[in-house]
Amino acid sequence: MSRISLLVVAAAALFSLASAGSPPKVLALDVKKEIRRDVPSNPEQLIRRAKSMSVGITNEQSLYLINITIGNPPRQFGLQLDTGSSDTWVPSADSILCLPRRACALGAYDSMESSTFVPLDPEELFRIAYQDNSQVSGIYFKDTLNIGAQSIKNMQMGLADRASRDLGILGIGFRAGESVASPSDQYPNIVNQLKDQGVISTLAYSLWLNNDNVLTTGSIIFGGVDTEKYHGDLTILPIQRDSRPGAKPTFTVVLDAVSVVNEAGKSQFAQDSLALPVILDSGTTVTLLPDNLADAIAKGVGASSHPAWGQLVPCSLQDSGAVISFTFGGPNGPVIQVAIAEFVLSLASGGSAPAFPDREPACAWGIQGSGNAPILFGDTFLRSAYVVYHLESEQIGIAQTNFNVTKTNVVEISGSDIPGASSTATGAAAPQTYSGRPLQTVVTAAVSGQISSGPSKPTFSMGTSAAMALRVPSIGMATLTISAVIALSFCLGVSMVIV
């Protein structure tokens, strides 16, 4: 069996931006997408993110990768960029996970091949237990990590000899969120290292995921903001902290309202005064809302449930002009509008896709119920938002993204303020009470045949554009190998991801 994934080939270019006084240091990576086939399925499934540095990232359908090298001689890795965790970890070349031919194709670390490998206390285990009961475990080590043209020596990382995925993570969350046994064991993660080594002035970065219809690349700017990548002004949202002892910090903001407007501009759904704690997490593909909100919207768009694929909708919903709006920080806070199409995710693998009995191609629906898990706003939301994460001032800056723009104007973040921010939304508060880590695990499943029942009848009036009225010809029966990043049921403790 085979699945399609992306191999990221990055070319680095160093350049300077003119500004008053000393020019800021900016490192940009150009990213090229290639198709990589015949990657074996994971044999060890556990089931169940002045001075500024701009680094290109690429969208592996539902994953966003950043390219680094580790060791001497340097070995290339593609790591998932994750704002929802704080450790950098890589799969071990000696793990069962990486032993099959061409497994761990985006990088596996062999300590015997690096002259700069430094083992740490073998009794200080690296271990992350996620909400869906899957785990990543191994040891901590130090080695040279190169990100763009910046070299970070003695970077502490996790070396995973047991994991539920063959892809490592570059965690860019709070240092206090590291998976160490006690606060005294905390170490400088990648963001802290960049500041400590003088690459950036402040523990802050901005994230522009972009959408993948035109460009397959986005960017992260450590220590800076690109004012060309968003519309209007940034609005500051205070990060909501959990006051409970030992709680891990997250990028939690307050969601005040959700509404759906069809392509004719008519309201189809609205809920306000929600005051919900929402985590902005680039390591999660879908958007998780409280069950009542997720169910109402799913019913509205005509989503139907499938035991293997989860919530399904007709792929023609991608052509709808409907918009879901999210209001943050109170009734007068910033509003991020997300096209319905951003939540319609392809299930195609190698050009095939499952179909409803009427031969309508089926797509996954990118809003799921959170169950007992935290409310997470993942990539289906974040592609439409430009987000600045200021770890020192514990603030989020947010604005509507400017898709597929090639212009750039990078401004350094040099203190507690966020450049380009004109106001602060403090009309609501919702302390985070969830403790634990969500997971974005790749799970492989083989599924045959068509879907036995048709799509549900939508309760929203989505519009009848000519594009939506078109039907795609039959694709026939197909046996698909699916790897996805779609949470099927956090309540059941099982996650499935489909690429």
mmCIF file with all atom_site columns, C-alpha atoms in Angstrom, residues 270-423:
data_model
loop_
_atom_site.group_PDB
_atom_site.id
_atom_site.type_symbol
_atom_site.label_atom_id
_atom_site.label_alt_id
_atom_site.label_comp_id
_atom_site.label_asym_id
_atom_site.label_entity_id
_atom_site.label_seq_id
_atom_site.pdbx_PDB_ins_code
_atom_site.Cartn_x
_atom_site.Cartn_y
_atom_site.Cartn_z
_atom_site.occupancy
_atom_site.B_iso_or_equiv
_atom_site.pdbx_formal_charge
_atom_site.auth_seq_id
_atom_site.auth_comp_id
_atom_site.auth_asym_id
_atom_site.auth_atom_id
_atom_site.pdbx_PDB_model_num
ATOM 1   C CA . ALA A 1 270 ? -25.448 32.568 15.794 1.00 0.00 ? 270 ALA A CA 1
ATOM 2   C CA . GLN A 1 271 ? -24.311 31.995 19.369 1.00 0.00 ? 271 GLN A CA 1
ATOM 3   C CA . ASP A 1 272 ? -22.880 34.825 21.478 1.00 0.00 ? 272 ASP A CA 1
ATOM 4   C CA . SER A 1 273 ? -21.772 35.503 25.059 1.00 0.00 ? 273 SER A CA 1
ATOM 5   C CA . LEU A 1 274 ? -19.958 32.157 25.027 1.00 0.00 ? 274 LEU A CA 1
ATOM 6   C CA . ALA A 1 275 ? -16.858 33.076 27.097 1.00 0.00 ? 275 ALA A CA 1
ATOM 7   C CA . LEU A 1 276 ? -15.093 29.851 26.125 1.00 0.00 ? 276 LEU A CA 1
ATOM 8   C CA . PRO A 1 277 ? -11.364 29.133 26.622 1.00 0.00 ? 277 PRO A CA 1
ATOM 9   C CA . VAL A 1 278 ? -9.896  28.245 23.224 1.00 0.00 ? 278 VAL A CA 1
ATOM 10  C CA . ILE A 1 279 ? -6.343  27.002 22.536 1.00 0.00 ? 279 ILE A CA 1
ATOM 11  C CA . LEU A 1 280 ? -4.701  28.202 19.310 1.00 0.00 ? 280 LEU A CA 1
ATOM 12  C CA . ASP A 1 281 ? -2.762  25.101 18.248 1.00 0.00 ? 281 ASP A CA 1
ATOM 13  C CA . SER A 1 282 ? -0.907  24.772 14.939 1.00 0.00 ? 282 SER A CA 1
ATOM 14  C CA . GLY A 1 283 ? -0.262  21.096 15.686 1.00 0.00 ? 283 GLY A CA 1
ATOM 15  C CA . THR A 1 284 ? -3.949  20.191 15.382 1.00 0.00 ? 284 THR A CA 1
ATOM 16  C CA . THR A 1 285 ? -5.551  19.895 11.956 1.00 0.00 ? 285 THR A CA 1
ATOM 17  C CA . VAL A 1 286 ? -9.213  20.415 12.766 1.00 0.00 ? 286 VAL A CA 1
ATOM 18  C CA . THR A 1 287 ? -11.193 22.817 14.928 1.00 0.00 ? 287 THR A CA 1
ATOM 19  C CA . LEU A 1 288 ? -12.713 21.363 18.105 1.00 0.00 ? 288 LEU A CA 1
ATOM 20  C CA . LEU A 1 289 ? -15.790 23.111 19.498 1.00 0.00 ? 289 LEU A CA 1
ATOM 21  C CA . PRO A 1 290 ? -18.052 22.152 22.401 1.00 0.00 ? 290 PRO A CA 1
ATOM 22  C CA . ASP A 1 291 ? -20.272 19.293 21.301 1.00 0.00 ? 291 ASP A CA 1
ATOM 23  C CA . ASN A 1 292 ? -23.472 21.350 21.171 1.00 0.00 ? 292 ASN A CA 1
ATOM 24  C CA . LEU A 1 293 ? -21.912 23.973 18.866 1.00 0.00 ? 293 LEU A CA 1
ATOM 25  C CA . ALA A 1 294 ? -20.112 21.407 16.701 1.00 0.00 ? 294 ALA A CA 1
ATOM 26  C CA . ASP A 1 295 ? -23.268 19.310 16.330 1.00 0.00 ? 295 ASP A CA 1
ATOM 27  C CA . ALA A 1 296 ? -25.428 22.304 15.409 1.00 0.00 ? 296 ALA A CA 1
ATOM 28  C CA . ILE A 1 297 ? -23.016 23.457 12.708 1.00 0.00 ? 297 ILE A CA 1
ATOM 29  C CA . ALA A 1 298 ? -22.494 19.900 11.414 1.00 0.00 ? 298 ALA A CA 1
ATOM 30  C CA . LYS A 1 299 ? -26.248 19.456 11.115 1.00 0.00 ? 299 LYS A CA 1
ATOM 31  C CA . GLY A 1 300 ? -26.513 22.822 9.416  1.00 0.00 ? 300 GLY A CA 1
ATOM 32  C CA . VAL A 1 301 ? -24.020 21.970 6.659  1.00 0.00 ? 301 VAL A CA 1
ATOM 33  C CA . GLY A 1 302 ? -25.401 18.451 6.206  1.00 0.00 ? 302 GLY A CA 1
ATOM 34  C CA . ALA A 1 303 ? -22.522 16.480 7.702  1.00 0.00 ? 303 ALA A CA 1
ATOM 35  C CA . SER A 1 304 ? -23.120 12.768 8.240  1.00 0.00 ? 304 SER A CA 1
ATOM 36  C CA . SER A 1 305 ? -21.186 10.374 10.461 1.00 0.00 ? 305 SER A CA 1
ATOM 37  C CA . HIS A 1 306 ? -19.114 7.429  9.203  1.00 0.00 ? 306 HIS A CA 1
ATOM 38  C CA . PRO A 1 307 ? -17.448 4.877  11.539 1.00 0.00 ? 307 PRO A CA 1
ATOM 39  C CA . ALA A 1 308 ? -14.078 5.065  9.745  1.00 0.00 ? 308 ALA A CA 1
ATOM 40  C CA . TRP A 1 309 ? -13.990 8.564  8.291  1.00 0.00 ? 309 TRP A CA 1
ATOM 41  C CA . GLY A 1 310 ? -15.890 10.507 10.933 1.00 0.00 ? 310 GLY A CA 1
ATOM 42  C CA . GLN A 1 311 ? -17.960 13.520 9.874  1.00 0.00 ? 311 GLN A CA 1
ATOM 43  C CA . LEU A 1 312 ? -18.417 13.649 6.082  1.00 0.00 ? 312 LEU A CA 1
ATOM 44  C CA . VAL A 1 313 ? -19.819 16.304 3.761  1.00 0.00 ? 313 VAL A CA 1
ATOM 45  C CA . PRO A 1 314 ? -20.183 16.503 -0.024 1.00 0.00 ? 314 PRO A CA 1
ATOM 46  C CA . CYS A 1 315 ? -16.968 17.877 -1.503 1.00 0.00 ? 315 CYS A CA 1
ATOM 47  C CA . SER A 1 316 ? -19.082 20.344 -3.495 1.00 0.00 ? 316 SER A CA 1
ATOM 48  C CA . LEU A 1 317 ? -19.478 22.270 -0.218 1.00 0.00 ? 317 LEU A CA 1
ATOM 49  C CA . GLN A 1 318 ? -16.018 23.666 -1.030 1.00 0.00 ? 318 GLN A CA 1
ATOM 50  C CA . ASP A 1 319 ? -17.714 25.840 -3.642 1.00 0.00 ? 319 ASP A CA 1
ATOM 51  C CA . SER A 1 320 ? -20.039 27.499 -1.153 1.00 0.00 ? 320 SER A CA 1
ATOM 52  C CA . GLY A 1 321 ? -19.570 31.179 -0.404 1.00 0.00 ? 321 GLY A CA 1
ATOM 53  C CA . ALA A 1 322 ? -20.741 30.710 3.196  1.00 0.00 ? 322 ALA A CA 1
ATOM 54  C CA . VAL A 1 323 ? -18.562 31.992 6.033  1.00 0.00 ? 323 VAL A CA 1
ATOM 55  C CA . ILE A 1 324 ? -18.165 31.060 9.697  1.00 0.00 ? 324 ILE A CA 1
ATOM 56  C CA . SER A 1 325 ? -17.210 34.043 11.884 1.00 0.00 ? 325 SER A CA 1
ATOM 57  C CA . PHE A 1 326 ? -15.451 33.773 15.247 1.00 0.00 ? 326 PHE A CA 1
ATOM 58  C CA . THR A 1 327 ? -15.422 36.698 17.687 1.00 0.00 ? 327 THR A CA 1
ATOM 59  C CA . PHE A 1 328 ? -12.766 36.838 20.405 1.00 0.00 ? 328 PHE A CA 1
ATOM 60  C CA . GLY A 1 329 ? -12.307 38.721 23.665 1.00 0.00 ? 329 GLY A CA 1
ATOM 61  C CA . GLY A 1 330 ? -15.840 40.045 24.030 1.00 0.00 ? 330 GLY A CA 1
ATOM 62  C CA . PRO A 1 331 ? -18.637 41.379 21.787 1.00 0.00 ? 331 PRO A CA 1
ATOM 63  C CA . ASN A 1 332 ? -16.441 44.210 20.476 1.00 0.00 ? 332 ASN A CA 1
ATOM 64  C CA . GLY A 1 333 ? -13.392 42.028 19.955 1.00 0.00 ? 333 GLY A CA 1
ATOM 65  C CA . PRO A 1 334 ? -11.735 40.970 16.695 1.00 0.00 ? 334 PRO A CA 1
ATOM 66  C CA . VAL A 1 335 ? -13.681 38.828 14.235 1.00 0.00 ? 335 VAL A CA 1
ATOM 67  C CA . ILE A 1 336 ? -11.947 36.211 12.096 1.00 0.00 ? 336 ILE A CA 1
ATOM 68  C CA . GLN A 1 337 ? -13.963 35.055 9.109  1.00 0.00 ? 337 GLN A CA 1
ATOM 69  C CA . VAL A 1 338 ? -13.284 31.559 7.803  1.00 0.00 ? 338 VAL A CA 1
ATOM 70  C CA . ALA A 1 339 ? -14.713 30.340 4.507  1.00 0.00 ? 339 ALA A CA 1
ATOM 71  C CA . ILE A 1 340 ? -16.704 27.118 4.774  1.00 0.00 ? 340 ILE A CA 1
ATOM 72  C CA . ALA A 1 341 ? -14.290 25.680 2.200  1.00 0.00 ? 341 ALA A CA 1
ATOM 73  C CA . GLU A 1 342 ? -11.473 25.749 4.791  1.00 0.00 ? 342 GLU A CA 1
ATOM 74  C CA . PHE A 1 343 ? -13.356 23.121 6.804  1.00 0.00 ? 343 PHE A CA 1
ATOM 75  C CA . VAL A 1 344 ? -13.926 20.782 3.827  1.00 0.00 ? 344 VAL A CA 1
ATOM 76  C CA . LEU A 1 345 ? -10.942 18.418 3.770  1.00 0.00 ? 345 LEU A CA 1
ATOM 77  C CA . SER A 1 346 ? -10.081 16.090 0.919  1.00 0.00 ? 346 SER A CA 1
ATOM 78  C CA . LEU A 1 347 ? -9.956  12.352 1.592  1.00 0.00 ? 347 LEU A CA 1
ATOM 79  C CA . ALA A 1 348 ? -8.306  11.656 -1.762 1.00 0.00 ? 348 ALA A CA 1
ATOM 80  C CA . SER A 1 349 ? -5.234  9.451  -1.797 1.00 0.00 ? 349 SER A CA 1
ATOM 81  C CA . GLY A 1 350 ? -3.403  9.086  -5.106 1.00 0.00 ? 350 GLY A CA 1
ATOM 82  C CA . GLY A 1 351 ? -6.245  10.743 -6.993 1.00 0.00 ? 351 GLY A CA 1
ATOM 83  C CA . SER A 1 352 ? -9.111  8.673  -5.541 1.00 0.00 ? 352 SER A CA 1
ATOM 84  C CA . ALA A 1 353 ? -11.739 9.592  -2.973 1.00 0.00 ? 353 ALA A CA 1
ATOM 85  C CA . PRO A 1 354 ? -14.674 7.851  -1.280 1.00 0.00 ? 354 PRO A CA 1
ATOM 86  C CA . ALA A 1 355 ? -18.124 8.627  -2.630 1.00 0.00 ? 355 ALA A CA 1
ATOM 87  C CA . PHE A 1 356 ? -21.707 8.733  -1.408 1.00 0.00 ? 356 PHE A CA 1
ATOM 88  C CA . PRO A 1 357 ? -24.205 6.319  -3.072 1.00 0.00 ? 357 PRO A CA 1
ATOM 89  C CA . ASP A 1 358 ? -25.205 9.073  -5.520 1.00 0.00 ? 358 ASP A CA 1
ATOM 90  C CA . ARG A 1 359 ? -21.538 9.194  -6.610 1.00 0.00 ? 359 ARG A CA 1
ATOM 91  C CA . GLU A 1 360 ? -21.014 12.565 -4.982 1.00 0.00 ? 360 GLU A CA 1
ATOM 92  C CA . PRO A 1 361 ? -17.379 12.668 -3.752 1.00 0.00 ? 361 PRO A CA 1
ATOM 93  C CA . ALA A 1 362 ? -17.148 12.772 0.034  1.00 0.00 ? 362 ALA A CA 1
ATOM 94  C CA . CYS A 1 363 ? -14.853 15.027 2.066  1.00 0.00 ? 363 CYS A CA 1
ATOM 95  C CA . ALA A 1 364 ? -14.102 15.173 5.773  1.00 0.00 ? 364 ALA A CA 1
ATOM 96  C CA . TRP A 1 365 ? -15.658 17.946 7.840  1.00 0.00 ? 365 TRP A CA 1
ATOM 97  C CA . GLY A 1 366 ? -13.044 19.977 9.731  1.00 0.00 ? 366 GLY A CA 1
ATOM 98  C CA . ILE A 1 367 ? -15.069 20.912 12.816 1.00 0.00 ? 367 ILE A CA 1
ATOM 99  C CA . GLN A 1 368 ? -15.405 18.219 15.466 1.00 0.00 ? 368 GLN A CA 1
ATOM 100 C CA . GLY A 1 369 ? -16.902 17.994 18.930 1.00 0.00 ? 369 GLY A CA 1
ATOM 101 C CA . SER A 1 370 ? -14.338 18.383 21.708 1.00 0.00 ? 370 SER A CA 1
ATOM 102 C CA . GLY A 1 371 ? -16.012 15.984 24.131 1.00 0.00 ? 371 GLY A CA 1
ATOM 103 C CA . ASN A 1 372 ? -13.906 15.995 27.308 1.00 0.00 ? 372 ASN A CA 1
ATOM 104 C CA . ALA A 1 373 ? -10.874 17.407 25.493 1.00 0.00 ? 373 ALA A CA 1
ATOM 105 C CA . PRO A 1 374 ? -9.953  21.102 25.350 1.00 0.00 ? 374 PRO A CA 1
ATOM 106 C CA . ILE A 1 375 ? -11.476 23.424 22.770 1.00 0.00 ? 375 ILE A CA 1
ATOM 107 C CA . LEU A 1 376 ? -8.825  23.630 20.066 1.00 0.00 ? 376 LEU A CA 1
ATOM 108 C CA . PHE A 1 377 ? -8.585  25.908 17.060 1.00 0.00 ? 377 PHE A CA 1
ATOM 109 C CA . GLY A 1 378 ? -6.264  24.096 14.684 1.00 0.00 ? 378 GLY A CA 1
ATOM 110 C CA . ASP A 1 379 ? -5.171  24.598 11.108 1.00 0.00 ? 379 ASP A CA 1
ATOM 111 C CA . THR A 1 380 ? -8.673  24.758 9.598  1.00 0.00 ? 380 THR A CA 1
ATOM 112 C CA . PHE A 1 381 ? -9.088  27.992 11.568 1.00 0.00 ? 381 PHE A CA 1
ATOM 113 C CA . LEU A 1 382 ? -5.510  29.255 11.746 1.00 0.00 ? 382 LEU A CA 1
ATOM 114 C CA . ARG A 1 383 ? -5.081  29.431 7.972  1.00 0.00 ? 383 ARG A CA 1
ATOM 115 C CA . SER A 1 384 ? -7.478  32.384 8.013  1.00 0.00 ? 384 SER A CA 1
ATOM 116 C CA . ALA A 1 385 ? -5.814  34.206 10.905 1.00 0.00 ? 385 ALA A CA 1
ATOM 117 C CA . TYR A 1 386 ? -2.488  35.989 11.235 1.00 0.00 ? 386 TYR A CA 1
ATOM 118 C CA . VAL A 1 387 ? -1.378  35.260 14.790 1.00 0.00 ? 387 VAL A CA 1
ATOM 119 C CA . VAL A 1 388 ? 1.398   36.797 16.872 1.00 0.00 ? 388 VAL A CA 1
ATOM 120 C CA . TYR A 1 389 ? 2.450   34.803 19.937 1.00 0.00 ? 389 TYR A CA 1
ATOM 121 C CA . HIS A 1 390 ? 4.161   37.013 22.542 1.00 0.00 ? 390 HIS A CA 1
ATOM 122 C CA . LEU A 1 391 ? 5.401   34.655 25.241 1.00 0.00 ? 391 LEU A CA 1
ATOM 123 C CA . GLU A 1 392 ? 6.930   37.326 27.482 1.00 0.00 ? 392 GLU A CA 1
ATOM 124 C CA . SER A 1 393 ? 3.939   39.644 27.720 1.00 0.00 ? 393 SER A CA 1
ATOM 125 C CA . GLU A 1 394 ? 1.511   36.688 27.551 1.00 0.00 ? 394 GLU A CA 1
ATOM 126 C CA . GLN A 1 395 ? -0.465  38.193 24.703 1.00 0.00 ? 395 GLN A CA 1
ATOM 127 C CA . ILE A 1 396 ? -1.804  37.077 21.355 1.00 0.00 ? 396 ILE A CA 1
ATOM 128 C CA . GLY A 1 397 ? -2.070  39.484 18.447 1.00 0.00 ? 397 GLY A CA 1
ATOM 129 C CA . ILE A 1 398 ? -4.633  38.466 15.830 1.00 0.00 ? 398 ILE A CA 1
ATOM 130 C CA . ALA A 1 399 ? -6.007  39.769 12.538 1.00 0.00 ? 399 ALA A CA 1
ATOM 131 C CA . GLN A 1 400 ? -7.626  38.491 9.348  1.00 0.00 ? 400 GLN A CA 1
ATOM 132 C CA . THR A 1 401 ? -4.945  36.905 7.190  1.00 0.00 ? 401 THR A CA 1
ATOM 133 C CA . ASN A 1 402 ? -3.949  38.235 3.779  1.00 0.00 ? 402 ASN A CA 1
ATOM 134 C CA . PHE A 1 403 ? -3.841  35.102 1.634  1.00 0.00 ? 403 PHE A CA 1
ATOM 135 C CA . ASN A 1 404 ? -1.141  34.328 -0.912 1.00 0.00 ? 404 ASN A CA 1
ATOM 136 C CA . VAL A 1 405 ? 0.579   37.714 -0.738 1.00 0.00 ? 405 VAL A CA 1
ATOM 137 C CA . THR A 1 406 ? 4.211   37.841 -1.812 1.00 0.00 ? 406 THR A CA 1
ATOM 138 C CA . LYS A 1 407 ? 5.045   41.298 -0.433 1.00 0.00 ? 407 LYS A CA 1
ATOM 139 C CA . THR A 1 408 ? 6.819   41.461 2.910  1.00 0.00 ? 408 THR A CA 1
ATOM 140 C CA . ASN A 1 409 ? 7.451   44.124 5.545  1.00 0.00 ? 409 ASN A CA 1
ATOM 141 C CA . VAL A 1 410 ? 9.026   42.683 8.667  1.00 0.00 ? 410 VAL A CA 1
ATOM 142 C CA . VAL A 1 411 ? 8.981   44.713 11.873 1.00 0.00 ? 411 VAL A CA 1
ATOM 143 C CA . GLU A 1 412 ? 10.984  43.638 14.894 1.00 0.00 ? 412 GLU A CA 1
ATOM 144 C CA . ILE A 1 413 ? 9.282   42.815 18.179 1.00 0.00 ? 413 ILE A CA 1
ATOM 145 C CA . SER A 1 414 ? 11.670  44.441 20.610 1.00 0.00 ? 414 SER A CA 1
ATOM 146 C CA . GLY A 1 415 ? 9.714   44.754 23.841 1.00 0.00 ? 415 GLY A CA 1
ATOM 147 C CA . SER A 1 416 ? 6.396   43.995 25.468 1.00 0.00 ? 416 SER A CA 1
ATOM 148 C CA . ASP A 1 417 ? 4.325   45.630 22.722 1.00 0.00 ? 417 ASP A CA 1
ATOM 149 C CA . ILE A 1 418 ? 3.203   43.950 19.518 1.00 0.00 ? 418 ILE A CA 1
ATOM 150 C CA . PRO A 1 419 ? 3.900   46.105 16.420 1.00 0.00 ? 419 PRO A CA 1
ATOM 151 C CA . GLY A 1 420 ? 0.780   46.864 14.406 1.00 0.00 ? 420 GLY A CA 1
ATOM 152 C CA . ALA A 1 421 ? -1.615  46.311 17.310 1.00 0.00 ? 421 ALA A CA 1
ATOM 153 C CA . SER A 1 422 ? -4.118  49.119 17.814 1.00 0.00 ? 422 SER A CA 1
ATOM 154 C CA . SER A 1 423 ? -6.342  47.822 20.628 1.00 0.00 ? 423 SER A CA 1
#
